[in-house]
Each structure stands twice: as C-alpha cells, then as structure tokens.
Amino acid sequence: MVARAVTIFHHEEQGGSCCPHPSPPPWDQAEDLSYITTTFQYLQTSGWYWGSISASEAREALLTKSEGTFLVRDSSHPQYMLALSVKTRCGPTSVRIEYSRGCFWLDSISPGLSHLQSFPDVLSLIQHYKISGHTPQEQASNDIHPKTKTDPARHAAKDSGVPLKLMHPLHKPEAFPSLQHMARLTINRHTNCTDQLPLPKPLLRYLQDYPFHI
C-alpha cells in the first residue's frame, strides 16, 4: 500500500491568506459548533492529537522519526484551530488545517493548483491522504473546497512544494491506544459496514463512535 502524498507550499508557522470566494449562503453557527465538536472528539480518541504544543515542540518530536510520521496539534496561528505536523524527506514541517462551514482542508498559498475535495472532519481528511495507491505528487493540498476534485498532477512539476506523505501517526506517550481501541481500528480496516456485524449493541456503538482506522 503506497501512502497518498500531497504537496505543501505553505508552512504553518508563516503567514498567508486565502483566495477570495463568492459570498456564501447563510450558515447557522450552531452547525459550526457541531462539526468542530465532533472533530475534537475524534481527535481526542485518536491518541495522535497532541494539543497545544508549539511548532518547535512538534518538530522535536518528529525529528528522529521516519518519513511520513505525523501528528495533529493546535495551530500556533490565532486564526486557525489546528495544524498537521509531519516528517517529510526534508525534515519535519507543519501545514495549517483550514475550516469553513463544515469543511476542513489543508492550507496552501499556491494559486496554480486545482481544487481538491474537503472533508467534514479532520480524521476523514487525514485518512483520505493516508490510504491510497496513488504515487507522490499525484494529489496536492491547495485551496480545498467542498465537493470539488480535479487532478493537479500536471501542475506539480512547476511547483517547488515538499511531498507530504502521511503514513504513521505519532501517538502521545500518555495517549497510547488501548487494546479495545486497537481492536476497533482492526475491525474498521476490514469493513465499512460495522452496523451489520453480529455484535451486541454496546460494541456496535463503540465501533461507530470512531469510524476510522488510523
């Protein structure tokens, strides 16, 4: 299995701005709360959400790890909630995670790349880029918006981005997964229909509380 790679063009520690978009229709702020709360519940369960560590602390944690090792942490930028820190072939780096109107995507300031799909939670975003048979630079993380997806491979050669492989989550030492959670991950890797498994309802609810395999 080859991990899907995205190409990042923008470090979380640096400034940046988003491309302008047409005025969106009205959005209920209570919906934002629901999406954000769900994402943080998933992250807390994952074991590889490191909370409010700094970019330099994330770099130190990843420095001796293999390429593709990653974690999610709180962004050090006041306008963003979260950042993805990952060990690349050039060393550890970070990229901000954008959020708007129930959608999460990786931040980029490269204007030349096409749009990719956004995700309803950060776990779905990470899992999308982690499990794939695509080769590096076949996908890119630029201005991801809802329900749009095109192939930006033709642009990759013109950009000097760093291939961003997501392969191995780095668990916090105090948040190493329990045996029950590891069993849940294994089951989720082998089925997308947990509600059809012949299991007691409490076990089915436990599986459905974390429908991911990372």
PDB file of C-alpha atoms in Angstrom, residues 22 34 42 47 49 69 87 99 123 128 144 158 190 206:
ATOM      1  CA  PRO A  22     -18.108  34.288  -3.832  1.00  0.00           C
ATOM      2  CA  SER A  34     -21.376  20.578  15.827  1.00  0.00           C
ATOM      3  CA  TYR A  42     -12.458  12.141  17.218  1.00  0.00           C
ATOM      4  CA  GLY A  47      -4.223   9.300  20.513  1.00  0.00           C
ATOM      5  CA  TYR A  49      -3.673  14.690  18.754  1.00  0.00           C
ATOM      6  CA  THR A  69       5.184  10.114  10.635  1.00  0.00           C
ATOM      7  CA  LYS A  87       8.198  14.334   8.930  1.00  0.00           C
ATOM      8  CA  TYR A  99     -12.024  25.239   8.383  1.00  0.00           C
ATOM      9  CA  LEU A 123      -9.910  12.441  10.723  1.00  0.00           C
ATOM     10  CA  HIS A 128      -8.029  10.260   2.791  1.00  0.00           C
ATOM     11  CA  ILE A 144      -9.536  22.544  -0.894  1.00  0.00           C
ATOM     12  CA  LYS A 158       6.061  23.673 -11.867  1.00  0.00           C
ATOM     13  CA  HIS A 190     -11.733  -4.650   7.226  1.00  0.00           C
ATOM     14  CA  TYR A 206     -18.253   1.621  20.346  1.00  0.00           C
TER      15      TYR A 206
END
